[in-house]
PDB file of C-alpha atoms in Angstrom:
ATOM      1  CA  MET A   1       0.000   0.000   0.000  1.00 90.00           C
ATOM      2  CA  ARG A   2       2.821   2.430   0.871  1.00 92.00           C
ATOM      3  CA  ARG A   3       4.495   1.781  -2.475  1.00 95.00           C
ATOM      4  CA  GLN A   4       1.332   2.496  -4.445  1.00 96.00           C
ATOM      5  CA  LEU A   5       0.494   5.489  -2.251  1.00 96.00           C
ATOM      6  CA  GLY A   6       3.941   6.978  -2.855  1.00 97.00           C
ATOM      7  CA  SER A   7       3.769   6.319  -6.591  1.00 98.00           C
ATOM      8  CA  VAL A   8       0.339   7.926  -6.984  1.00 98.00           C
ATOM      9  CA  ALA A   9       1.400  10.910  -4.873  1.00 98.00           C
ATOM     10  CA  ALA A  10       4.547  11.375  -6.974  1.00 97.00           C
ATOM     11  CA  TRP A  11       2.434  11.313 -10.145  1.00 98.00           C
ATOM     12  CA  LEU A  12       0.029  13.874  -8.690  1.00 98.00           C
ATOM     13  CA  ARG A  13       2.989  16.156  -7.962  1.00 97.00           C
ATOM     14  CA  GLU A  14       4.029  15.823 -11.606  1.00 96.00           C
ATOM     15  CA  GLN A  15       0.562  17.072 -12.568  1.00 96.00           C
ATOM     16  CA  GLY A  16       1.156  20.153 -10.427  1.00 97.00           C
ATOM     17  CA  VAL A  17      -1.201  19.092  -7.605  1.00 98.00           C
ATOM     18  CA  GLU A  18      -0.382  20.831  -4.346  1.00 96.00           C
ATOM     19  CA  GLN A  19      -1.963  21.793  -1.043  1.00 97.00           C
ATOM     20  CA  GLY A  20      -5.486  23.148  -1.491  1.00 96.00           C
ATOM     21  CA  ASP A  21      -6.065  21.588  -4.914  1.00 98.00           C
ATOM     22  CA  ARG A  22      -9.021  19.222  -5.269  1.00 98.00           C
ATOM     23  CA  VAL A  23      -8.659  15.584  -6.355  1.00 98.00           C
ATOM     24  CA  VAL A  24     -11.854  13.610  -6.896  1.00 98.00           C
ATOM     25  CA  GLY A  25     -12.957  10.047  -7.511  1.00 98.00           C
ATOM     26  CA  TYR A  26     -15.811   8.435  -9.436  1.00 98.00           C
ATOM     27  CA  LEU A  27     -15.145   5.080  -7.850  1.00 98.00           C
ATOM     28  CA  PRO A  28     -16.528   2.043  -6.013  1.00 97.00           C
ATOM     29  CA  ASN A  29     -15.307   0.849  -2.611  1.00 96.00           C
ATOM     30  CA  THR A  30     -11.997  -0.757  -3.629  1.00 95.00           C
ATOM     31  CA  HIS A  31      -8.366  -0.375  -2.638  1.00 95.00           C
ATOM     32  CA  HIS A  32      -7.839   2.047  -5.550  1.00 96.00           C
ATOM     33  CA  THR A  33     -10.143   4.564  -3.895  1.00 97.00           C
ATOM     34  CA  LEU A  34      -8.440   4.371  -0.528  1.00 97.00           C
ATOM     35  CA  ILE A  35      -4.957   4.710  -2.025  1.00 97.00           C
ATOM     36  CA  ALA A  36      -5.976   7.643  -4.241  1.00 98.00           C
ATOM     37  CA  PHE A  37      -7.405   9.395  -1.174  1.00 98.00           C
ATOM     38  CA  LEU A  38      -4.309   8.784   0.940  1.00 97.00           C
ATOM     39  CA  ALA A  39      -2.025   9.964  -1.863  1.00 98.00           C
ATOM     40  CA  SER A  40      -4.041  13.167  -2.221  1.00 98.00           C
ATOM     41  CA  ALA A  41      -4.059  13.773   1.536  1.00 97.00           C
ATOM     42  CA  SER A  42      -0.303  13.273   1.716  1.00 97.00           C
ATOM     43  CA  LEU A  43       0.093  16.350  -0.507  1.00 98.00           C
ATOM     44  CA  GLY A  44      -2.385  18.453   1.433  1.00 98.00           C
ATOM     45  CA  ALA A  45      -4.859  18.223  -1.459  1.00 98.00           C
ATOM     46  CA  ILE A  46      -8.609  18.010  -0.750  1.00 98.00           C
ATOM     47  CA  TRP A  47     -10.365  14.727  -1.592  1.00 98.00           C
ATOM     48  CA  SER A  48     -13.955  13.996  -2.594  1.00 98.00           C
ATOM     49  CA  VAL A  49     -15.562  10.877  -4.072  1.00 98.00           C
ATOM     50  CA  CYS A  50     -18.850   9.781  -5.625  1.00 97.00           C
ATOM     51  CA  ALA A  51     -20.029   6.215  -6.270  1.00 96.00           C
ATOM     52  CA  GLN A  52     -20.780   5.040  -9.788  1.00 96.00           C
ATOM     53  CA  ASP A  53     -24.458   4.353  -9.234  1.00 94.00           C
ATOM     54  CA  TYR A  54     -24.725   8.097  -9.901  1.00 95.00           C
ATOM     55  CA  ALA A  55     -24.822   8.990 -13.592  1.00 96.00           C
ATOM     56  CA  ALA A  56     -22.376  11.610 -14.850  1.00 96.00           C
ATOM     57  CA  GLU A  57     -24.872  14.454 -14.420  1.00 96.00           C
ATOM     58  CA  GLY A  58     -25.531  13.575 -10.780  1.00 95.00           C
ATOM     59  CA  ALA A  59     -21.854  13.072  -9.994  1.00 97.00           C
ATOM     60  CA  ALA A  60     -21.018  16.418 -11.575  1.00 97.00           C
ATOM     61  CA  THR A  61     -23.480  18.240  -9.290  1.00 95.00           C
ATOM     62  CA  LYS A  62     -21.262  17.107  -6.416  1.00 96.00           C
ATOM     63  CA  LEU A  63     -17.726  16.939  -7.751  1.00 98.00           C
ATOM     64  CA  GLY A  64     -18.013  19.748 -10.274  1.00 97.00           C
ATOM     65  CA  GLN A  65     -18.566  22.299  -7.487  1.00 96.00           C
ATOM     66  CA  LEU A  66     -14.965  21.781  -6.382  1.00 98.00           C
ATOM     67  CA  GLU A  67     -13.349  22.558  -9.755  1.00 98.00           C
ATOM     68  CA  PRO A  68     -11.041  19.544  -9.361  1.00 98.00           C
ATOM     69  CA  THR A  69      -7.656  19.155 -11.009  1.00 98.00           C
ATOM     70  CA  VAL A  70      -7.549  15.328 -11.252  1.00 98.00           C
ATOM     71  CA  LEU A  71     -10.267  12.676 -11.576  1.00 98.00           C
ATOM     72  CA  PHE A  72      -9.797   8.996 -10.671  1.00 98.00           C
ATOM     73  CA  ALA A  73     -12.556   6.975 -12.337  1.00 97.00           C
ATOM     74  CA  ALA A  74     -13.227   3.233 -12.597  1.00 96.00           C
ATOM     75  CA  ASP A  75     -14.361   1.385 -15.707  1.00 94.00           C
ATOM     76  CA  GLY A  76     -17.369   0.197 -13.702  1.00 95.00           C
ATOM     77  CA  TYR A  77     -18.676  -1.490 -10.570  1.00 95.00           C
ATOM     78  CA  LEU A  78     -20.237  -4.772  -9.434  1.00 91.00           C
ATOM     79  CA  TRP A  79     -23.740  -5.248  -8.049  1.00 89.00           C
ATOM     80  CA  ASN A  80     -25.886  -8.322  -7.434  1.00 84.00           C
ATOM     81  CA  GLY A  81     -23.707 -10.537  -9.601  1.00 82.00           C
ATOM     82  CA  GLN A  82     -23.596  -8.084 -12.512  1.00 89.00           C
ATOM     83  CA  ALA A  83     -20.865  -5.841 -13.846  1.00 92.00           C
ATOM     84  CA  PHE A  84     -21.896  -2.318 -14.839  1.00 94.00           C
ATOM     85  CA  ASP A  85     -19.632  -0.693 -17.413  1.00 94.00           C
ATOM     86  CA  ARG A  86     -19.411   3.068 -16.710  1.00 94.00           C
ATOM     87  CA  ARG A  87     -16.757   4.153 -19.201  1.00 92.00           C
ATOM     88  CA  ASP A  88     -19.221   6.261 -21.189  1.00 92.00           C
ATOM     89  CA  GLN A  89     -20.280   7.979 -17.966  1.00 95.00           C
ATOM     90  CA  VAL A  90     -16.631   8.652 -17.112  1.00 95.00           C
ATOM     91  CA  ALA A  91     -16.159  10.440 -20.421  1.00 93.00           C
ATOM     92  CA  ASP A  92     -19.350  12.433 -19.860  1.00 94.00           C
ATOM     93  CA  LEU A  93     -18.323  13.374 -16.320  1.00 96.00           C
ATOM     94  CA  ALA A  94     -14.846  14.449 -17.395  1.00 95.00           C
ATOM     95  CA  ASN A  95     -16.322  16.788 -19.973  1.00 93.00           C
ATOM     96  CA  ARG A  96     -18.576  18.367 -17.345  1.00 96.00           C
ATOM     97  CA  MET A  97     -15.510  19.405 -15.318  1.00 96.00           C
ATOM     98  CA  PRO A  98     -13.327  21.671 -17.496  1.00 95.00           C
ATOM     99  CA  SER A  99     -10.912  22.317 -14.620  1.00 96.00           C
ATOM    100  CA  LEU A 100      -9.442  18.795 -14.948  1.00 96.00           C
ATOM    101  CA  ARG A 101      -5.791  18.450 -15.906  1.00 96.00           C
ATOM    102  CA  ALA A 102      -5.807  14.655 -16.032  1.00 96.00           C
ATOM    103  CA  VAL A 103      -8.012  11.569 -15.659  1.00 97.00           C
ATOM    104  CA  VAL A 104      -6.826   8.232 -14.254  1.00 97.00           C
ATOM    105  CA  GLY A 105      -8.748   5.209 -15.546  1.00 95.00           C
ATOM    106  CA  VAL A 106      -9.028   2.448 -12.939  1.00 96.00           C
ATOM    107  CA  GLY A 107      -9.594  -1.074 -14.275  1.00 93.00           C
ATOM    108  CA  ASN A 108     -11.943  -2.400 -11.589  1.00 93.00           C
ATOM    109  CA  LEU A 109     -13.767  -4.699 -14.047  1.00 92.00           C
ATOM    110  CA  GLY A 110     -10.686  -5.517 -16.076  1.00 88.00           C
ATOM    111  CA  GLU A 111     -11.983  -3.620 -19.092  1.00 81.00           C
ATOM    112  CA  GLU A 112      -9.492  -1.830 -21.311  1.00 77.00           C
ATOM    113  CA  PHE A 113      -9.644   1.870 -20.517  1.00 75.00           C
ATOM    114  CA  ILE A 114      -9.198   3.396 -23.967  1.00 68.00           C
ATOM    115  CA  ASP A 115     -10.746   6.695 -24.977  1.00 64.00           C
ATOM    116  CA  GLU A 116     -11.558   5.744 -28.553  1.00 55.00           C
ATOM    117  CA  HIS A 117     -13.342   9.002 -29.357  1.00 58.00           C
ATOM    118  CA  GLY A 118     -10.871  11.429 -27.808  1.00 60.00           C
ATOM    119  CA  ARG A 119     -13.433  12.675 -25.290  1.00 71.00           C
ATOM    120  CA  ILE A 120     -11.135  12.600 -22.250  1.00 81.00           C
ATOM    121  CA  THR A 121      -8.194  14.972 -21.968  1.00 74.00           C
ATOM    122  CA  ASN A 122      -4.902  13.539 -20.655  1.00 87.00           C
ATOM    123  CA  LEU A 123      -6.196  10.031 -19.917  1.00 92.00           C
ATOM    124  CA  THR A 124      -3.812   7.622 -18.194  1.00 94.00           C
ATOM    125  CA  THR A 125      -4.275   4.306 -16.400  1.00 94.00           C
ATOM    126  CA  TRP A 126      -4.008   3.240 -12.774  1.00 96.00           C
ATOM    127  CA  ASP A 127      -1.275   0.744 -13.635  1.00 94.00           C
ATOM    128  CA  ASP A 128       0.851   3.502 -15.154  1.00 94.00           C
ATOM    129  CA  VAL A 129       0.306   5.779 -12.167  1.00 96.00           C
ATOM    130  CA  ALA A 130       0.628   3.275  -9.295  1.00 96.00           C
ATOM    131  CA  SER A 131       3.262   0.838 -10.563  1.00 92.00           C
ATOM    132  CA  GLY A 132       6.347   2.668  -9.266  1.00 90.00           C
ATOM    133  CA  ASP A 133       8.301   2.051  -6.077  1.00 91.00           C
ATOM    134  CA  VAL A 134       8.212   5.387  -4.282  1.00 94.00           C
ATOM    135  CA  GLU A 135       8.295   5.945  -0.540  1.00 93.00           C
ATOM    136  CA  PRO A 136       5.518   8.403   0.365  1.00 93.00           C
ATOM    137  CA  GLU A 137       6.295  11.889   1.616  1.00 94.00           C
ATOM    138  CA  PHE A 138       3.802  13.760   3.764  1.00 95.00           C
ATOM    139  CA  VAL A 139       3.237  17.508   3.720  1.00 96.00           C
ATOM    140  CA  ARG A 140       2.737  19.035   7.171  1.00 96.00           C
ATOM    141  CA  VAL A 141      -0.553  20.931   7.323  1.00 97.00           C
ATOM    142  CA  ASP A 142      -2.402  23.004   9.906  1.00 97.00           C
ATOM    143  CA  PHE A 143      -5.087  21.516  12.168  1.00 97.00           C
ATOM    144  CA  ASP A 144      -7.919  23.195  10.248  1.00 97.00           C
ATOM    145  CA  THR A 145      -6.627  22.387   6.737  1.00 97.00           C
ATOM    146  CA  PRO A 146      -9.459  20.813   4.663  1.00 98.00           C
ATOM    147  CA  LEU A 147      -9.078  17.055   4.225  1.00 98.00           C
ATOM    148  CA  TRP A 148     -12.169  15.991   2.305  1.00 98.00           C
ATOM    149  CA  VAL A 149     -15.588  17.194   1.186  1.00 98.00           C
ATOM    150  CA  LEU A 150     -18.783  15.238   1.866  1.00 97.00           C
ATOM    151  CA  TYR A 151     -22.257  16.303   0.725  1.00 95.00           C
ATOM    152  CA  SER A 152     -25.777  16.860   1.943  1.00 91.00           C
ATOM    153  CA  SER A 153     -28.550  14.694   0.493  1.00 82.00           C
ATOM    154  CA  GLY A 154     -29.599  17.234  -2.132  1.00 74.00           C
ATOM    155  CA  THR A 155     -33.280  17.154  -1.131  1.00 78.00           C
ATOM    156  CA  THR A 156     -33.440  20.979  -1.102  1.00 81.00           C
ATOM    157  CA  GLY A 157     -31.503  21.700  -4.301  1.00 84.00           C
ATOM    158  CA  ILE A 158     -28.085  20.536  -5.423  1.00 88.00           C
ATOM    159  CA  PRO A 159     -25.970  18.742  -2.774  1.00 92.00           C
ATOM    160  CA  LYS A 160     -24.124  21.115  -0.453  1.00 94.00           C
ATOM    161  CA  GLY A 161     -20.457  20.504   0.224  1.00 94.00           C
ATOM    162  CA  ILE A 162     -19.497  19.736   3.849  1.00 96.00           C
ATOM    163  CA  VAL A 163     -15.797  20.293   4.541  1.00 97.00           C
ATOM    164  CA  HIS A 164     -13.945  18.294   7.224  1.00 97.00           C
ATOM    165  CA  SER A 165     -10.485  19.267   8.474  1.00 97.00           C
ATOM    166  CA  HIS A 166      -7.434  17.069   9.071  1.00 96.00           C
ATOM    167  CA  GLY A 167      -7.307  17.628  12.819  1.00 96.00           C
ATOM    168  CA  GLY A 168     -11.020  17.337  13.427  1.00 96.00           C
ATOM    169  CA  VAL A 169     -11.347  14.078  11.478  1.00 95.00           C
ATOM    170  CA  VAL A 170      -8.388  12.419  13.201  1.00 94.00           C
ATOM    171  CA  ILE A 171      -9.596  13.271  16.701  1.00 96.00           C
ATOM    172  CA  ASP A 172     -13.242  12.411  16.096  1.00 95.00           C
ATOM    173  CA  HIS A 173     -12.533   9.166  14.249  1.00 95.00           C
ATOM    174  CA  LEU A 174     -10.014   8.003  16.858  1.00 94.00           C
ATOM    175  CA  ARG A 175     -12.679   8.646  19.498  1.00 95.00           C
ATOM    176  CA  LEU A 176     -15.365   6.781  17.596  1.00 94.00           C
ATOM    177  CA  LEU A 177     -13.199   3.860  16.472  1.00 95.00           C
ATOM    178  CA  GLY A 178     -11.184   3.456  19.649  1.00 93.00           C
ATOM    179  CA  LEU A 179     -13.747   4.199  22.369  1.00 93.00           C
ATOM    180  CA  HIS A 180     -17.097   3.341  20.765  1.00 94.00           C
ATOM    181  CA  LEU A 181     -16.024   0.377  18.615  1.00 93.00           C
ATOM    182  CA  ASP A 182     -12.995  -0.758  20.665  1.00 94.00           C
ATOM    183  CA  LEU A 183     -10.962  -1.080  17.453  1.00 94.00           C
ATOM    184  CA  ARG A 184      -7.318  -1.928  18.123  1.00 93.00           C
ATOM    185  CA  PRO A 185      -4.121  -2.648  16.157  1.00 94.00           C
ATOM    186  CA  GLY A 186      -4.453  -6.025  14.442  1.00 91.00           C
ATOM    187  CA  ASP A 187      -8.257  -5.892  14.239  1.00 95.00           C
ATOM    188  CA  ARG A 188     -10.091  -5.998  10.912  1.00 94.00           C
ATOM    189  CA  PHE A 189     -12.832  -3.451  10.233  1.00 94.00           C
ATOM    190  CA  PHE A 190     -15.618  -3.970   7.711  1.00 93.00           C
ATOM    191  CA  TRP A 191     -18.704  -1.817   7.315  1.00 92.00           C
ATOM    192  CA  TYR A 192     -20.983  -2.466   4.367  1.00 92.00           C
ATOM    193  CA  THR A 193     -21.006   0.851   2.526  1.00 93.00           C
ATOM    194  CA  ASN A 194     -20.227   2.545  -0.739  1.00 93.00           C
ATOM    195  CA  THR A 195     -18.267   5.708  -1.400  1.00 96.00           C
ATOM    196  CA  ASN A 196     -21.372   7.923  -1.312  1.00 93.00           C
ATOM    197  CA  TRP A 197     -21.819   7.397   2.418  1.00 92.00           C
ATOM    198  CA  MET A 198     -19.738   8.959   5.201  1.00 93.00           C
ATOM    199  CA  MET A 199     -19.167   5.460   6.578  1.00 93.00           C
ATOM    200  CA  TRP A 200     -16.617   4.953   3.799  1.00 95.00           C
ATOM    201  CA  ASN A 201     -14.599   7.773   5.345  1.00 95.00           C
ATOM    202  CA  LEU A 202     -14.816   6.172   8.769  1.00 94.00           C
ATOM    203  CA  VAL A 203     -13.690   2.778   7.456  1.00 94.00           C
ATOM    204  CA  ALA A 204     -10.729   4.485   5.760  1.00 94.00           C
ATOM    205  CA  SER A 205      -9.725   5.899   9.144  1.00 95.00           C
ATOM    206  CA  ALA A 206      -9.290   2.421  10.632  1.00 94.00           C
ATOM    207  CA  LEU A 207      -5.716   2.609   9.335  1.00 94.00           C
ATOM    208  CA  VAL A 208      -5.023   5.473  11.765  1.00 91.00           C
ATOM    209  CA  GLY A 209      -5.520   3.091  14.668  1.00 88.00           C
ATOM    210  CA  GLY A 210      -3.384   0.334  13.158  1.00 92.00           C
ATOM    211  CA  ALA A 211      -6.326  -1.842  12.119  1.00 94.00           C
ATOM    212  CA  THR A 212      -6.969  -3.448   8.742  1.00 93.00           C
ATOM    213  CA  THR A 213      -9.537  -1.839   6.464  1.00 93.00           C
ATOM    214  CA  VAL A 214     -11.725  -4.238   4.479  1.00 93.00           C
ATOM    215  CA  CYS A 215     -12.873  -2.875   1.095  1.00 92.00           C
ATOM    216  CA  PHE A 216     -15.850  -4.431  -0.662  1.00 91.00           C
ATOM    217  CA  ASP A 217     -17.510  -3.641  -3.998  1.00 89.00           C
ATOM    218  CA  GLY A 218     -20.854  -5.274  -4.657  1.00 84.00           C
ATOM    219  CA  SER A 219     -23.996  -6.702  -3.085  1.00 82.00           C
ATOM    220  CA  LEU A 220     -23.701  -8.808   0.064  1.00 78.00           C
ATOM    221  CA  SER A 221     -26.331 -11.165  -1.301  1.00 71.00           C
ATOM    222  CA  LYS A 222     -23.765 -12.354  -3.853  1.00 59.00           C
ATOM    223  CA  ALA A 223     -20.683 -12.065  -1.643  1.00 58.00           C
ATOM    224  CA  ARG A 224     -18.453 -14.991  -0.807  1.00 58.00           C
ATOM    225  CA  GLN A 225     -15.401 -13.131   0.447  1.00 52.00           C
ATOM    226  CA  PRO A 226     -14.139  -9.533   0.578  1.00 50.00           C
ATOM    227  CA  THR A 227     -12.368  -8.162  -2.463  1.00 53.00           C
ATOM    228  CA  CYS A 228      -9.428  -6.579  -0.689  1.00 59.00           C
ATOM    229  CA  PHE A 229      -7.754  -6.058   2.658  1.00 57.00           C
ATOM    230  CA  LEU A 230      -5.612  -2.987   3.312  1.00 61.00           C
ATOM    231  CA  THR A 231      -3.358  -2.856   6.342  1.00 58.00           C
ATOM    232  CA  PRO A 232      -1.090  -0.025   7.426  1.00 55.00           C
ATOM    233  CA  ARG A 233       1.885  -2.024   6.144  1.00 49.00           C
ATOM    234  CA  ALA A 234       0.757  -3.759   2.961  1.00 42.00           C
ATOM    235  CA  ALA A 235      -2.107  -4.557   0.629  1.00 40.00           C
ATOM    236  CA  GLN A 236      -3.247  -8.173   0.387  1.00 41.00           C
ATOM    237  CA  HIS A 237      -5.680  -9.006  -2.377  1.00 39.00           C
ATOM    238  CA  SER A 238      -8.193 -11.788  -2.787  1.00 37.00           C
ATOM    239  CA  SER A 239     -10.735 -12.383  -5.529  1.00 33.00           C
TER     240      SER A 239
END
C-alpha cells in the first residue's frame, strides 16, 4: 500500500497538484479509492468521491462544485452478480468538469480503458500511475486544513459541500473507532457501505488506529469473500 500510495502521490505532484487543490474520484469501494485518497491527503490536497451508481450528471453536481484538477474513475462497478460498465459515464463526467488536468482510468472490471473518441483529456491508467516504487512523503498541514468534502442529500436543491479538516477528522474518528467500537491494532474493520456514504470515510480511518480496512464492492447477497484487505503495512488481495 505504501508503495502504491507513494507512486500515486509522486504522479500527482508531476501534474502540479499541491496543497489546497481538489482531487476527486468516481469510484466504487476498492483499494484504488483508498490509495488515491491517501495519496491526495499526503500532498495536502482536498479529496472527494462519488459512487458510480450516480450517472455523470448527478456526480457532476457534487464533484463539479470543487473545480477539481484530477479525476480517478473506474471502468465500472459490481452489483448483485452483474458488472456495470461506466466508461461512457466517465467520459461524460470528465467533460462536465473543465478544470481537470488529467483523468486516471481504474480497471476495476478488467476492461481496457481506452478513450476511442478522444473525449477525455490527458487520460492515463491506474497501472501507469501506481506501478512505481516510491516511498511516500507527507506535507505538514495546519489543524484546520481541509481534508475531504462530503455532501448533503440534495433534497433541497443541489448537494451542499461539507468540509472536514485534518485535525477534526483524526480526533473524532479516533474517538469513535477506539472508544465506541474498541478497534485496536491487528483488528479488521468492515462496514458495508459505498463511497457515497460517510461510513466509507470512517472505514478508511481504521488505518489510523493500526487496524486493517476491508474494502468491498458489490452486493452482500452475492458475496463470498471480501475483495481486498488494506493494512497499514501492505495490501493483500483476494478475488
